[in-house]
mmCIF file of C-alpha atoms in Angstrom:
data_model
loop_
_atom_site.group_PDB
_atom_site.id
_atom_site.type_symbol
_atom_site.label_atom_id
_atom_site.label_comp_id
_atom_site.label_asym_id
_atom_site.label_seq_id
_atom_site.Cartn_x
_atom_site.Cartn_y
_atom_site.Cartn_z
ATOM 1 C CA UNK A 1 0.000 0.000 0.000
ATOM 2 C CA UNK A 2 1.430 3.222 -1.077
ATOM 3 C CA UNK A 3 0.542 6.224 0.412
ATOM 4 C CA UNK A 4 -1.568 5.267 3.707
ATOM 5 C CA UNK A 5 -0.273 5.514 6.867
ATOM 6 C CA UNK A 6 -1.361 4.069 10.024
ATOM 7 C CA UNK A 7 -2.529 5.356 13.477
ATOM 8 C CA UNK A 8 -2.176 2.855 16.541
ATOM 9 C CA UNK A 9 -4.893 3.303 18.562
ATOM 10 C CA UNK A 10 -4.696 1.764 22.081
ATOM 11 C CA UNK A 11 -7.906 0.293 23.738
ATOM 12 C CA UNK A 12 -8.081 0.073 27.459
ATOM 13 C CA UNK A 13 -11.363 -0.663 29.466
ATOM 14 C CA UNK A 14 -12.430 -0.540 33.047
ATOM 15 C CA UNK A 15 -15.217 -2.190 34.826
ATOM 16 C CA UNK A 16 -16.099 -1.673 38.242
ATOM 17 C CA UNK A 17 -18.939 -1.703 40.847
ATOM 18 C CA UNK A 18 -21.066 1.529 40.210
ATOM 19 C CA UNK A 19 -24.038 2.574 38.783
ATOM 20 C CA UNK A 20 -24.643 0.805 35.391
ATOM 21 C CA UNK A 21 -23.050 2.802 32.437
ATOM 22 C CA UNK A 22 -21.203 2.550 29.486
ATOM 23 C CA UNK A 23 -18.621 5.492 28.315
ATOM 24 C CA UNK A 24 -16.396 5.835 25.798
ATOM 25 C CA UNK A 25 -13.310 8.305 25.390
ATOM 26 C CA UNK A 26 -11.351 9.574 23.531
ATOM 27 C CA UNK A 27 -12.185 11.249 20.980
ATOM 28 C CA UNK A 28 -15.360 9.048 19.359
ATOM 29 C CA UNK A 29 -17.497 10.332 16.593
ATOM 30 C CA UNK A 30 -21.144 9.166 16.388
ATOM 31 C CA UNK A 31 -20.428 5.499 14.870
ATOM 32 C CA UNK A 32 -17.940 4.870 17.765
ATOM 33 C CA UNK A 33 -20.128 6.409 19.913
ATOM 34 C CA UNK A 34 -23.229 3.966 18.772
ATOM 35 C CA UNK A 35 -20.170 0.794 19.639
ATOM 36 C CA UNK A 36 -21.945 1.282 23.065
ATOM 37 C CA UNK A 37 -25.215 -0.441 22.335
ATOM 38 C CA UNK A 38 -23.031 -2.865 19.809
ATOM 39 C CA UNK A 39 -21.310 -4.178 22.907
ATOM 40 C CA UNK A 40 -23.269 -3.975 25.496
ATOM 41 C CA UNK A 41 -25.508 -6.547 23.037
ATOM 42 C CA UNK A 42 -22.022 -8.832 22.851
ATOM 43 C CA UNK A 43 -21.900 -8.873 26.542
ATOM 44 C CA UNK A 44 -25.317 -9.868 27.126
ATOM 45 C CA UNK A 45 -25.350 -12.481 24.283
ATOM 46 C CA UNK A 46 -22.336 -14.063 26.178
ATOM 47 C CA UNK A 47 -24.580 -14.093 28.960
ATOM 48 C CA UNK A 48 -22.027 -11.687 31.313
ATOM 49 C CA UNK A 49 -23.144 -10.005 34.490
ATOM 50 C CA UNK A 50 -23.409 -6.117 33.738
ATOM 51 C CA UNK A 51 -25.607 -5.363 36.176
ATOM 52 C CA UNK A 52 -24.467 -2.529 38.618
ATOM 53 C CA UNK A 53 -21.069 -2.360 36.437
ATOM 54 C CA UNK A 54 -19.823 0.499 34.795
ATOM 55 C CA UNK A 55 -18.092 0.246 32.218
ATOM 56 C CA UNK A 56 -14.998 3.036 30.743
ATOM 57 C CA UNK A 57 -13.670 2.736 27.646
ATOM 58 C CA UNK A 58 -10.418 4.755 26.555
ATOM 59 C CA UNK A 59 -9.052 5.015 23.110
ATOM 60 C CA UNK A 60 -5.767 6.955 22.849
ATOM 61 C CA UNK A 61 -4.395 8.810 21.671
ATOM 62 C CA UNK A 62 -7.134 11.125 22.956
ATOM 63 C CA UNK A 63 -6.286 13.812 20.430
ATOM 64 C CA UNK A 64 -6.754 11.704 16.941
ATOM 65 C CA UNK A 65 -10.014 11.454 15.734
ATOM 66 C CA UNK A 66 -11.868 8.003 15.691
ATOM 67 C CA UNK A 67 -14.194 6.953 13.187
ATOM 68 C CA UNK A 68 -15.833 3.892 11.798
ATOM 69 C CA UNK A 69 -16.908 0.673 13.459
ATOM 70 C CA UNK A 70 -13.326 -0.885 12.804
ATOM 71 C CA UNK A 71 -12.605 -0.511 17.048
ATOM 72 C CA UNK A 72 -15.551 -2.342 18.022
ATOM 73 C CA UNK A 73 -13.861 -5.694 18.344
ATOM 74 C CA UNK A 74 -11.018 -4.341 20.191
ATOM 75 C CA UNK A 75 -13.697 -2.712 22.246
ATOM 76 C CA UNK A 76 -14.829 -5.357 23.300
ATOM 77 C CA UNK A 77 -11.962 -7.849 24.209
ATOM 78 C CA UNK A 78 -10.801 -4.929 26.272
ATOM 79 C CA UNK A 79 -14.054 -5.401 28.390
ATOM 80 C CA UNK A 80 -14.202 -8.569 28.754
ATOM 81 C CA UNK A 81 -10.230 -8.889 28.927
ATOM 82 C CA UNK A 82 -11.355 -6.259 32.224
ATOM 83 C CA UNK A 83 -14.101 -8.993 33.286
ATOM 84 C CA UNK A 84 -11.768 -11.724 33.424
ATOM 85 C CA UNK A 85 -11.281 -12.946 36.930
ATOM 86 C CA UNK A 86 -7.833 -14.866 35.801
ATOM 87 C CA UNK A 87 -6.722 -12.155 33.198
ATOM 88 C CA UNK A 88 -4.306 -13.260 31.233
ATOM 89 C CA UNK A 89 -1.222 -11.410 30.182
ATOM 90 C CA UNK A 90 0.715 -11.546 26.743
ATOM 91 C CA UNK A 91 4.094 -11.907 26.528
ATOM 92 C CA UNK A 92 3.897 -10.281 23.015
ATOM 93 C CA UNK A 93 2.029 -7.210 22.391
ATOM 94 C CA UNK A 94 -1.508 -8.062 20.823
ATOM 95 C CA UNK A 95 -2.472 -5.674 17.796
ATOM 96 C CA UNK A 96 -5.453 -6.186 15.786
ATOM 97 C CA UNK A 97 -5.489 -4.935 11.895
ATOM 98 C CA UNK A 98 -8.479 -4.122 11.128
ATOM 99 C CA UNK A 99 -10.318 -2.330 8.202
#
């Protein structure tokens, strides 16, 4: 590919006791914005307990511009990755290509 150039994007997620909420930051437009109801669907499809949870979603760099429904996979690995009571950790860093 001539002429493109990439932007890594780094997902992180939080989930905690609170009142039950979804955010994301970091910059979303609309479509990443509507990844909300997209995962909160994934979640309850794989049956997991969001009840009373809030859930934060950053996506930095916080000053590029995200767009597209290409993050919602990460998204969501990063919450559930967050879930995990036995989270695992890579000895390689993970990086999904997406388009």
């Amino acid at each position: 590919m001539s002429g493109l150039t990439g932007q890594v994007i780094r997902v992180e997620a939080t989930v905690r006791e609170d009142k039950e909420q979804c955010i994301i930051i970091g910059l979303p437009d609309v479509s990443i914005k509507e990844s909300r109801e997209r995962i909160l669907n994934c979640l309850h499809a794989l049956k997991k307990d969001i009840d009373m949870k809030k859930i934060t979603i950053h996506l930095s760099p916080a000053d590029v511009k995200k767009q597209g429904t290409s993050y919602d996979a990460a998204m969501l690995l990063a919450v559930l990755q967050a879930m995990a009571k036995n989270r695992w950790t890579s000895p390689i860093r993970l990086a999904l290509l997406l388009r």
